[in-house]
Amino acid sequence: MALELKPLKIGKYTLPIPIFQGGMGVGISWDRLAGSVSKTGAMGIISCVGTGYYKNSAFIQKTIKHRPFDTINFYSKESLFEIFKNARKICGQNPLGANILYAINEYGRVVRDACEAGANMIITGAGLPTNMPEFTNNFPNVALIPIVSSAKALKILCKRWEGRYKRIPDAVIVEGPLSGGHQGVSYEDCFKKEHQLEAIVPQVVEEAKKWGDMPIIAAGGIWDRDDIDRIMALGASGVQMGTRFLGARECDATYYNELMPKIKKEDIELIKSPVGYPARAIVTGVIKALREGRAPKIACVSNCVAPCHRGQEAKKVGYCIADGLGDGYLGDKENGLYFTGANGYRIDKIVSVQEIIDELTRK
Ligand SMILES: Cc1cc2nc3c(=O)[nH]c(=O)nc-3n(C[C@H](O)[C@H](O)[C@H](O)COP(=O)(O)O)c2cc1C
């Protein structure tokens, strides 16, 4: 039996629908997707990754062969402001979030940019954001939401935040290894029972109780209302979904609408990434090119993530993540990098955000 989906209170905000659309970069969840999700009363999240690509790089100072040059242009403040402005035209003053990976270069600056651009919540994964509150001092109403993959990670984070900043997260996202994009655990651990979402949610719920009133939002492999009900019964107060929205008409990276209905289960794999964590992607575009020995040369134009050390890791894994995701956004089918969750093959038709939300909220 379907449980009632209750509104979700996070910091100063109340979401009528406790569903987050996960941040997806480059350019998958920008103004159109995030704005359309927030308009429904669910939570739209703008990805801050690769904003320099927005509108053919119209808002940045310098490109090299159509690629945003260096960190300042790749994570462009001016473009992010435009994205927020245009998303607000769709969702008005409903809460809008910003997703910022901890592993990026200039993390603190981008968090500040997002607050100034009007983000109501900041969501950070890909690393444990132990100093996140430092960058939001001037924005006391902005809710801070880290993504963790274990109760241990939440404990370390809360200890640090409470000790240093006298605050705890406003909510926490717990992400299991069926999710799209980067994973929080090693390749081998992604397959172990003890790291699956059903195993980690109750542990994170228990840990959170020790620190105060912190809603838990579960992510990774959630597809339909049965999945939502199952995970809520384990103590989650909300869910975050990414892959499902790759089949939304409002998806900002339009090639996904063409690609997703065509892929099969065996086209989805965990691959190595220059970020240092495994990532789930579709074996097409640059990953296929890599396997066939024709991947593009790595030049590190955009200087995107710290763990890559200016292209050193990219050279080891054989592709540049910024270039791959950027090309994916631009619709370059040969060189694009396309992330998806394990459920990606289940998208059989493209529908509107409202239709997805209606299906998920129907009792
Ligand atoms: C194409 C794609 C890109 C993603 N990019 C990011 C990202 O930039 N930052 C992030 O924190 N999570 C990213 N994610 C993870 C999603 O935000 C979300 O947590 C996850 O997809 C949930 O699992 P699901 O895809 O099974 O619904 C991405 C996921 C997908 C499918």
Tab-separated table of N, CA, C and O in Angstrom, residues 235-350:
chain	number	residue	atom	x	y	z
A	235	GLY	N	12.832	4.700	6.775
A	235	GLY	CA	13.135	5.889	7.584
A	235	GLY	C	13.518	7.127	6.798
A	235	GLY	O	13.761	8.186	7.384
A	236	ALA	N	13.571	7.025	5.458
A	236	ALA	CA	13.872	8.226	4.668
A	236	ALA	C	12.638	9.132	4.641
A	236	ALA	O	11.506	8.653	4.691
A	237	SER	N	12.877	10.451	4.567
A	237	SER	CA	11.754	11.395	4.493
A	237	SER	C	11.560	11.931	3.087
A	237	SER	O	10.625	12.691	2.822
A	238	GLY	N	12.492	11.596	2.209
A	238	GLY	CA	12.396	12.053	0.829
A	238	GLY	C	13.304	11.210	-0.039
A	238	GLY	O	14.055	10.369	0.459
A	239	VAL	N	13.212	11.438	-1.364
A	239	VAL	CA	14.097	10.717	-2.288
A	239	VAL	C	14.726	11.712	-3.259
A	239	VAL	O	14.188	12.791	-3.498
A	240	GLN	N	15.884	11.321	-3.789
A	240	GLN	CA	16.471	12.079	-4.887
A	240	GLN	C	16.562	11.146	-6.088
A	240	GLN	O	17.035	10.012	-5.967
A	241	MET	N	16.119	11.648	-7.226
A	241	MET	CA	16.128	10.841	-8.446
A	241	MET	C	16.826	11.597	-9.566
A	241	MET	O	16.572	12.786	-9.756
A	242	GLY	N	17.683	10.900	-10.285
A	242	GLY	CA	18.384	11.532	-11.396
A	242	GLY	C	17.967	10.931	-12.726
A	242	GLY	O	17.382	11.589	-13.587
A	243	THR	N	18.234	9.624	-12.851
A	243	THR	CA	18.040	8.934	-14.133
A	243	THR	C	16.631	9.116	-14.695
A	243	THR	O	16.464	9.331	-15.891
A	244	ARG	N	15.639	9.049	-13.843
A	244	ARG	CA	14.261	9.171	-14.321
A	244	ARG	C	14.064	10.458	-15.122
A	244	ARG	O	13.336	10.507	-16.110
A	245	PHE	N	14.797	11.532	-14.709
A	245	PHE	CA	14.620	12.829	-15.366
A	245	PHE	C	15.417	12.950	-16.672
A	245	PHE	O	15.273	13.932	-17.393
A	246	LEU	N	16.233	11.913	-16.967
A	246	LEU	CA	16.889	11.905	-18.283
A	246	LEU	C	15.845	11.645	-19.367
A	246	LEU	O	16.076	11.906	-20.545
A	247	GLY	N	14.718	11.129	-18.947
A	247	GLY	CA	13.621	10.894	-19.887
A	247	GLY	C	12.585	12.001	-19.850
A	247	GLY	O	11.457	11.807	-20.309
A	248	ALA	N	12.951	13.152	-19.299
A	248	ALA	CA	12.023	14.291	-19.264
A	248	ALA	C	12.264	15.185	-20.472
A	248	ALA	O	13.412	15.450	-20.838
A	249	ARG	N	11.205	15.641	-21.056
A	249	ARG	CA	11.286	16.519	-22.231
A	249	ARG	C	12.072	17.792	-21.926
A	249	ARG	O	12.700	18.373	-22.794
A	250	GLU	N	12.038	18.219	-20.677
A	250	GLU	CA	12.686	19.486	-20.307
A	250	GLU	C	14.177	19.325	-20.011
A	250	GLU	O	14.838	20.320	-19.667
A	251	CYS	N	14.703	18.103	-20.108
A	251	CYS	CA	16.119	17.860	-19.884
A	251	CYS	C	16.939	18.855	-20.726
A	251	CYS	O	16.713	18.989	-21.925
A	252	ASP	N	17.888	19.564	-20.091
A	252	ASP	CA	18.601	20.617	-20.822
A	252	ASP	C	19.590	20.079	-21.852
A	252	ASP	O	19.881	20.750	-22.835
A	253	ALA	N	20.126	18.886	-21.621
A	253	ALA	CA	21.022	18.275	-22.610
A	253	ALA	C	20.145	17.440	-23.536
A	253	ALA	O	19.819	16.290	-23.253
A	254	THR	N	19.768	18.021	-24.653
A	254	THR	CA	18.670	17.463	-25.452
A	254	THR	C	18.979	16.093	-26.073
A	254	THR	O	18.069	15.317	-26.330
A	255	TYR	N	20.263	15.782	-26.281
A	255	TYR	CA	20.590	14.494	-26.911
A	255	TYR	C	20.131	13.305	-26.049
A	255	TYR	O	19.861	12.219	-26.574
A	256	TYR	N	20.036	13.516	-24.744
A	256	TYR	CA	19.579	12.424	-23.867
A	256	TYR	C	18.202	11.900	-24.293
A	256	TYR	O	17.912	10.724	-24.171
A	257	ASN	N	17.351	12.794	-24.756
A	257	ASN	CA	16.006	12.381	-25.162
A	257	ASN	C	16.045	11.399	-26.339
A	257	ASN	O	15.196	10.533	-26.478
A	258	GLU	N	17.048	11.569	-27.172
A	258	GLU	CA	17.203	10.679	-28.328
A	258	GLU	C	17.879	9.369	-27.890
A	258	GLU	O	17.524	8.284	-28.311
A	259	LEU	N	18.864	9.506	-27.003
A	259	LEU	CA	19.708	8.372	-26.610
A	259	LEU	C	18.997	7.368	-25.693
A	259	LEU	O	19.059	6.154	-25.916
A	260	MET	N	18.326	7.874	-24.665
A	260	MET	CA	17.859	6.984	-23.588
A	260	MET	C	16.918	5.861	-24.051
A	260	MET	O	17.100	4.712	-23.641
A	261	PRO	N	15.921	6.154	-24.893
A	261	PRO	CA	15.022	5.048	-25.268
A	261	PRO	C	15.720	3.944	-26.065
A	261	PRO	O	15.165	2.867	-26.238
A	262	LYS	N	16.946	4.206	-26.546
A	262	LYS	CA	17.629	3.212	-27.387
A	262	LYS	C	18.551	2.280	-26.599
A	262	LYS	O	18.992	1.269	-27.114
A	263	ILE	N	18.900	2.638	-25.370
A	263	ILE	CA	19.955	1.865	-24.705
A	263	ILE	C	19.424	0.614	-24.001
A	263	ILE	O	18.267	0.554	-23.580
A	264	LYS	N	20.316	-0.364	-23.905
A	264	LYS	CA	19.960	-1.634	-23.260
A	264	LYS	C	20.729	-1.752	-21.939
A	264	LYS	O	21.713	-1.044	-21.731
A	265	LYS	N	20.285	-2.676	-21.113
A	265	LYS	CA	20.904	-2.868	-19.798
A	265	LYS	C	22.417	-3.061	-19.920
A	265	LYS	O	23.206	-2.502	-19.152
A	266	GLU	N	22.824	-3.849	-20.916
A	266	GLU	CA	24.260	-4.161	-21.053
A	266	GLU	C	25.084	-2.985	-21.583
A	266	GLU	O	26.307	-3.050	-21.627
A	267	ASP	N	24.417	-1.894	-21.985
A	267	ASP	CA	25.158	-0.703	-22.436
A	267	ASP	C	25.612	0.152	-21.250
A	267	ASP	O	26.321	1.149	-21.429
A	268	ILE	N	25.164	-0.187	-20.034
A	268	ILE	CA	25.461	0.635	-18.860
A	268	ILE	C	26.544	-0.046	-18.028
A	268	ILE	O	26.421	-1.220	-17.680
A	269	GLU	N	27.606	0.693	-17.722
A	269	GLU	CA	28.730	0.097	-16.974
A	269	GLU	C	29.292	1.074	-15.956
A	269	GLU	O	29.143	2.284	-16.099
A	270	LEU	N	30.019	0.507	-14.980
A	270	LEU	CA	30.806	1.353	-14.077
A	270	LEU	C	32.175	1.535	-14.721
A	270	LEU	O	32.845	0.546	-15.028
A	271	ILE	N	32.553	2.775	-14.922
A	271	ILE	CA	33.835	3.051	-15.587
A	271	ILE	C	34.762	3.807	-14.638
A	271	ILE	O	34.323	4.321	-13.606
A	272	LYS	N	36.045	3.871	-15.005
A	272	LYS	CA	36.994	4.661	-14.218
A	272	LYS	C	36.841	6.132	-14.597
A	272	LYS	O	36.567	6.450	-15.749
A	273	SER	N	37.036	7.013	-13.605
A	273	SER	CA	36.920	8.454	-13.873
A	273	SER	C	38.120	9.192	-13.303
A	273	SER	O	38.665	8.786	-12.272
A	274	PRO	N	38.511	10.292	-13.923
A	274	PRO	CA	39.637	11.086	-13.398
A	274	PRO	C	39.353	11.697	-12.025
A	274	PRO	O	40.259	12.185	-11.366
A	275	VAL	N	38.080	11.651	-11.595
A	275	VAL	CA	37.723	12.182	-10.265
A	275	VAL	C	38.215	11.221	-9.171
A	275	VAL	O	38.348	11.601	-8.011
A	276	GLY	N	38.472	9.971	-9.549
A	276	GLY	CA	39.011	9.020	-8.581
A	276	GLY	C	37.973	8.052	-8.030
A	276	GLY	O	38.315	7.153	-7.272
A	277	TYR	N	36.717	8.228	-8.387
A	277	TYR	CA	35.674	7.279	-7.989
A	277	TYR	C	35.160	6.590	-9.257
A	277	TYR	O	35.248	7.175	-10.342
A	278	PRO	N	34.583	5.375	-9.110
A	278	PRO	CA	33.948	4.806	-10.299
A	278	PRO	C	32.724	5.649	-10.683
A	278	PRO	O	32.133	6.304	-9.815
A	279	ALA	N	32.383	5.618	-11.957
A	279	ALA	CA	31.203	6.377	-12.413
A	279	ALA	C	30.377	5.494	-13.330
A	279	ALA	O	30.926	4.700	-14.103
A	280	ARG	N	29.059	5.627	-13.244
A	280	ARG	CA	28.196	4.792	-14.098
A	280	ARG	C	27.843	5.579	-15.361
A	280	ARG	O	27.379	6.717	-15.283
A	281	ALA	N	28.104	4.948	-16.488
A	281	ALA	CA	27.939	5.647	-17.767
A	281	ALA	C	27.438	4.694	-18.840
A	281	ALA	O	27.423	3.471	-18.652
A	282	ILE	N	27.053	5.270	-19.963
A	282	ILE	CA	26.624	4.489	-21.125
A	282	ILE	C	27.856	4.260	-22.007
A	282	ILE	O	28.622	5.198	-22.242
A	283	VAL	N	28.028	3.024	-22.437
A	283	VAL	CA	29.181	2.737	-23.300
A	283	VAL	C	28.841	3.191	-24.722
A	283	VAL	O	28.354	2.430	-25.558
A	284	THR	N	29.091	4.459	-24.934
A	284	THR	CA	28.872	5.102	-26.237
A	284	THR	C	29.812	6.301	-26.270
A	284	THR	O	30.583	6.495	-25.329
A	285	GLY	N	29.770	7.083	-27.316
A	285	GLY	CA	30.568	8.311	-27.372
A	285	GLY	C	32.023	8.075	-27.028
A	285	GLY	O	32.661	7.149	-27.546
A	286	VAL	N	32.551	8.881	-26.085
A	286	VAL	CA	33.991	8.834	-25.802
A	286	VAL	C	34.428	7.504	-25.179
A	286	VAL	O	35.553	7.050	-25.392
A	287	ILE	N	33.537	6.837	-24.447
A	287	ILE	CA	33.917	5.569	-23.807
A	287	ILE	C	34.060	4.479	-24.879
A	287	ILE	O	34.993	3.667	-24.845
A	288	LYS	N	33.195	4.514	-25.856
A	288	LYS	CA	33.297	3.566	-26.974
A	288	LYS	C	34.563	3.889	-27.773
A	288	LYS	O	35.331	2.977	-28.125
A	289	ALA	N	34.771	5.168	-28.002
A	289	ALA	CA	35.963	5.595	-28.770
A	289	ALA	C	37.236	5.128	-28.071
A	289	ALA	O	38.175	4.638	-28.701
A	290	LEU	N	37.242	5.251	-26.753
A	290	LEU	CA	38.404	4.840	-25.957
A	290	LEU	C	38.684	3.348	-26.153
A	290	LEU	O	39.818	2.925	-26.362
A	291	ARG	N	37.635	2.565	-26.108
A	291	ARG	CA	37.796	1.114	-26.254
A	291	ARG	C	38.232	0.722	-27.668
A	291	ARG	O	38.813	-0.322	-27.873
A	292	GLU	N	37.924	1.591	-28.594
A	292	GLU	CA	38.319	1.307	-29.988
A	292	GLU	C	39.619	2.021	-30.349
A	292	GLU	O	40.007	2.082	-31.517
A	293	GLY	N	40.267	2.602	-29.342
A	293	GLY	CA	41.572	3.224	-29.550
A	293	GLY	C	41.548	4.529	-30.326
A	293	GLY	O	42.534	4.911	-30.947
A	294	ARG	N	40.412	5.247	-30.286
A	294	ARG	CA	40.355	6.505	-31.039
A	294	ARG	C	39.815	7.661	-30.185
A	294	ARG	O	39.132	8.560	-30.686
A	295	ALA	N	40.131	7.623	-28.878
A	295	ALA	CA	39.669	8.713	-28.005
A	295	ALA	C	40.451	9.993	-28.303
A	295	ALA	O	41.624	9.936	-28.668
A	296	PRO	N	39.794	11.160	-28.155
A	296	PRO	CA	40.506	12.410	-28.437
A	296	PRO	C	41.675	12.652	-27.483
A	296	PRO	O	41.679	12.124	-26.361
A	297	LYS	N	42.652	13.442	-27.922
A	297	LYS	CA	43.819	13.749	-27.095
A	297	LYS	C	43.404	14.590	-25.898
A	297	LYS	O	42.467	15.381	-25.973
A	298	ILE	N	44.140	14.409	-24.777
A	298	ILE	CA	43.779	15.148	-23.561
A	298	ILE	C	44.643	16.402	-23.443
A	298	ILE	O	45.873	16.316	-23.430
A	299	ALA	N	43.972	17.560	-23.355
A	299	ALA	CA	44.730	18.815	-23.310
A	299	ALA	C	44.519	19.597	-22.015
A	299	ALA	O	45.239	20.546	-21.735
A	300	CYS	N	43.564	19.210	-21.213
A	300	CYS	CA	43.190	19.916	-19.973
A	300	CYS	C	43.032	21.422	-20.201
A	300	CYS	O	43.794	22.231	-19.674
A	301	VAL	N	42.021	21.778	-20.944
A	301	VAL	CA	41.721	23.199	-21.186
A	301	VAL	C	40.963	23.787	-19.983
A	301	VAL	O	41.223	24.912	-19.567
A	302	SER	N	40.048	23.004	-19.413
A	302	SER	CA	39.106	23.582	-18.445
A	302	SER	C	39.526	23.444	-16.982
A	302	SER	O	38.916	24.063	-16.110
A	303	ASN	N	40.554	22.654	-16.692
A	303	ASN	CA	41.069	22.510	-15.318
A	303	ASN	C	39.927	22.335	-14.317
A	303	ASN	O	39.719	23.160	-13.436
A	304	CYS	N	39.201	21.224	-14.432
A	304	CYS	CA	37.909	21.102	-13.742
A	304	CYS	C	37.975	20.562	-12.315
A	304	CYS	O	37.404	21.165	-11.417
A	305	VAL	N	38.624	19.416	-12.091
A	305	VAL	CA	38.567	18.823	-10.751
A	305	VAL	C	39.957	18.664	-10.142
A	305	VAL	O	40.913	18.306	-10.838
A	306	ALA	N	40.049	18.901	-8.840
A	306	ALA	CA	41.346	18.854	-8.161
A	306	ALA	C	42.022	17.481	-8.253
A	306	ALA	O	43.223	17.408	-8.539
A	307	PRO	N	41.283	16.362	-8.016
A	307	PRO	CA	41.982	15.065	-8.007
A	307	PRO	C	42.581	14.674	-9.356
A	307	PRO	O	43.356	13.712	-9.426
A	308	CYS	N	42.249	15.372	-10.430
A	308	CYS	CA	42.789	15.018	-11.752
A	308	CYS	C	44.203	15.572	-11.949
A	308	CYS	O	44.941	15.099	-12.828
A	309	HIS	N	44.600	16.529	-11.104
A	309	HIS	CA	45.938	17.129	-11.203
A	309	HIS	C	46.273	17.582	-12.621
A	309	HIS	O	47.207	17.084	-13.236
A	310	ARG	N	45.472	18.501	-13.092
A	310	ARG	CA	45.681	19.117	-14.420
A	310	ARG	C	45.868	18.100	-15.542
A	310	ARG	O	46.784	18.207	-16.356
A	311	GLY	N	45.017	17.106	-15.544
A	311	GLY	CA	45.006	16.168	-16.674
A	311	GLY	C	45.800	14.887	-16.465
A	311	GLY	O	45.740	13.987	-17.293
A	312	GLN	N	46.532	14.807	-15.345
A	312	GLN	CA	47.342	13.587	-15.133
A	312	GLN	C	46.473	12.334	-15.016
A	312	GLN	O	46.770	11.302	-15.613
A	313	GLU	N	45.411	12.444	-14.198
A	313	GLU	CA	44.514	11.281	-14.030
A	313	GLU	C	43.735	11.013	-15.315
A	313	GLU	O	43.450	9.868	-15.648
A	314	ALA	N	43.365	12.092	-15.992
A	314	ALA	CA	42.640	11.934	-17.266
A	314	ALA	C	43.479	11.098	-18.229
A	314	ALA	O	42.966	10.215	-18.930
A	315	LYS	N	44.776	11.368	-18.248
A	315	LYS	CA	45.646	10.602	-19.152
A	315	LYS	C	45.682	9.139	-18.740
A	315	LYS	O	45.722	8.248	-19.591
A	316	LYS	N	45.628	8.885	-17.424
A	316	LYS	CA	45.640	7.483	-16.960
A	316	LYS	C	44.362	6.741	-17.365
A	316	LYS	O	44.414	5.603	-17.787
A	317	VAL	N	43.206	7.414	-17.193
A	317	VAL	CA	41.952	6.708	-17.523
A	317	VAL	C	41.623	6.819	-19.016
A	317	VAL	O	40.775	6.089	-19.525
A	318	GLY	N	42.269	7.731	-19.693
A	318	GLY	CA	42.140	7.788	-21.153
A	318	GLY	C	41.172	8.816	-21.716
A	318	GLY	O	41.015	8.926	-22.929
A	319	TYR	N	40.496	9.563	-20.848
A	319	TYR	CA	39.587	10.600	-21.362
A	319	TYR	C	39.490	11.750	-20.366
A	319	TYR	O	39.743	11.586	-19.183
A	320	CYS	N	39.124	12.920	-20.879
A	320	CYS	CA	38.942	14.104	-20.026
A	320	CYS	C	37.463	14.226	-19.678
A	320	CYS	O	36.608	14.256	-20.578
A	321	ILE	N	37.183	14.317	-18.395
A	321	ILE	CA	35.771	14.317	-17.983
A	321	ILE	C	35.063	15.619	-18.368
A	321	ILE	O	33.911	15.609	-18.802
A	322	ALA	N	35.755	16.741	-18.247
A	322	ALA	CA	35.139	18.034	-18.601
A	322	ALA	C	34.815	18.069	-20.094
A	322	ALA	O	33.711	18.460	-20.491
A	323	ASP	N	35.771	17.631	-20.909
A	323	ASP	CA	35.550	17.647	-22.359
A	323	ASP	C	34.434	16.670	-22.744
A	323	ASP	O	33.572	16.993	-23.567
A	324	GLY	N	34.453	15.479	-22.134
A	324	GLY	CA	33.447	14.464	-22.468
A	324	GLY	C	32.041	14.941	-22.125
A	324	GLY	O	31.115	14.851	-22.941
A	325	LEU	N	31.887	15.476	-20.913
A	325	LEU	CA	30.549	15.929	-20.501
A	325	LEU	C	30.137	17.160	-21.309
A	325	LEU	O	28.969	17.309	-21.678
A	326	GLY	N	31.099	18.043	-21.575
A	326	GLY	CA	30.815	19.236	-22.392
A	326	GLY	C	30.363	18.828	-23.788
A	326	GLY	O	29.354	19.325	-24.306
A	327	ASP	N	31.081	17.883	-24.391
A	327	ASP	CA	30.698	17.417	-25.732
A	327	ASP	C	29.335	16.726	-25.696
A	327	ASP	O	28.550	16.835	-26.646
A	328	GLY	N	29.061	16.024	-24.594
A	328	GLY	CA	27.751	15.386	-24.437
A	328	GLY	C	26.652	16.434	-24.453
A	328	GLY	O	25.632	16.285	-25.130
A	329	TYR	N	26.876	17.510	-23.728
A	329	TYR	CA	25.890	18.602	-23.678
A	329	TYR	C	25.689	19.207	-25.069
A	329	TYR	O	24.574	19.519	-25.472
A	330	LEU	N	26.803	19.346	-25.804
A	330	LEU	CA	26.728	19.963	-27.134
A	330	LEU	C	26.153	19.018	-28.192
A	330	LEU	O	25.927	19.414	-29.326
A	331	GLY	N	25.943	17.755	-27.792
A	331	GLY	CA	25.334	16.801	-28.723
A	331	GLY	C	26.334	16.155	-29.671
A	331	GLY	O	25.952	15.617	-30.709
A	332	ASP	N	27.625	16.185	-29.295
A	332	ASP	CA	28.651	15.526	-30.112
A	332	ASP	C	28.629	14.028	-29.776
A	332	ASP	O	29.229	13.574	-28.798
A	333	LYS	N	27.934	13.273	-30.618
A	333	LYS	CA	27.687	11.857	-30.310
A	333	LYS	C	28.955	11.008	-30.297
A	333	LYS	O	29.004	9.969	-29.659
A	334	GLU	N	29.967	11.433	-31.020
A	334	GLU	CA	31.212	10.666	-31.107
A	334	GLU	C	32.069	10.813	-29.859
A	334	GLU	O	32.745	9.895	-29.430
A	335	ASN	N	32.084	12.023	-29.305
A	335	ASN	CA	33.015	12.342	-28.214
A	335	ASN	C	32.349	12.614	-26.868
A	335	ASN	O	33.033	12.879	-25.884
A	336	GLY	N	31.036	12.584	-26.833
A	336	GLY	CA	30.323	12.893	-25.599
A	336	GLY	C	30.466	11.793	-24.555
A	336	GLY	O	30.689	10.624	-24.883
A	337	LEU	N	30.368	12.203	-23.274
A	337	LEU	CA	30.357	11.255	-22.160
A	337	LEU	C	28.963	11.324	-21.553
A	337	LEU	O	28.473	12.410	-21.223
A	338	TYR	N	28.322	10.170	-21.411
A	338	TYR	CA	26.924	10.150	-20.988
A	338	TYR	C	26.754	9.297	-19.739
A	338	TYR	O	26.863	8.073	-19.805
A	339	PHE	N	26.499	9.944	-18.622
A	339	PHE	CA	26.237	9.222	-17.384
A	339	PHE	C	24.781	8.778	-17.339
A	339	PHE	O	23.908	9.396	-17.958
A	340	THR	N	24.551	7.745	-16.557
A	340	THR	CA	23.178	7.285	-16.287
A	340	THR	C	23.215	6.442	-15.029
A	340	THR	O	24.273	5.944	-14.649
A	341	GLY	N	22.065	6.262	-14.400
A	341	GLY	CA	21.970	5.301	-13.312
A	341	GLY	C	21.720	3.917	-13.871
A	341	GLY	O	21.481	3.750	-15.084
A	342	ALA	N	21.752	2.911	-12.983
A	342	ALA	CA	21.576	1.522	-13.419
A	342	ALA	C	20.224	1.297	-14.099
A	342	ALA	O	20.056	0.365	-14.874
A	343	ASN	N	19.248	2.156	-13.814
A	343	ASN	CA	17.912	1.999	-14.404
A	343	ASN	C	17.734	2.678	-15.754
A	343	ASN	O	16.615	2.678	-16.291
A	344	GLY	N	18.792	3.258	-16.290
A	344	GLY	CA	18.671	4.052	-17.517
A	344	GLY	C	17.968	3.343	-18.661
A	344	GLY	O	17.221	3.949	-19.425
A	345	TYR	N	18.172	2.018	-18.760
A	345	TYR	CA	17.574	1.264	-19.873
A	345	TYR	C	16.048	1.175	-19.761
A	345	TYR	O	15.363	0.757	-20.698
A	346	ARG	N	15.509	1.589	-18.597
A	346	ARG	CA	14.051	1.483	-18.413
A	346	ARG	C	13.281	2.671	-19.010
A	346	ARG	O	12.049	2.668	-19.029
A	347	ILE	N	14.001	3.683	-19.472
A	347	ILE	CA	13.314	4.823	-20.106
A	347	ILE	C	12.868	4.383	-21.497
A	347	ILE	O	13.694	4.099	-22.358
A	348	ASP	N	11.564	4.271	-21.708
A	348	ASP	CA	11.132	3.865	-23.050
A	348	ASP	C	10.429	4.979	-23.808
A	348	ASP	O	10.245	4.899	-25.014
A	349	LYS	N	10.030	6.033	-23.086
A	349	LYS	CA	9.500	7.169	-23.824
A	349	LYS	C	9.797	8.477	-23.083
A	349	LYS	O	10.070	8.462	-21.885
A	350	ILE	N	9.747	9.551	-23.824
A	350	ILE	CA	10.059	10.865	-23.264
A	350	ILE	C	8.749	11.543	-22.864
A	350	ILE	O	7.814	11.638	-23.666
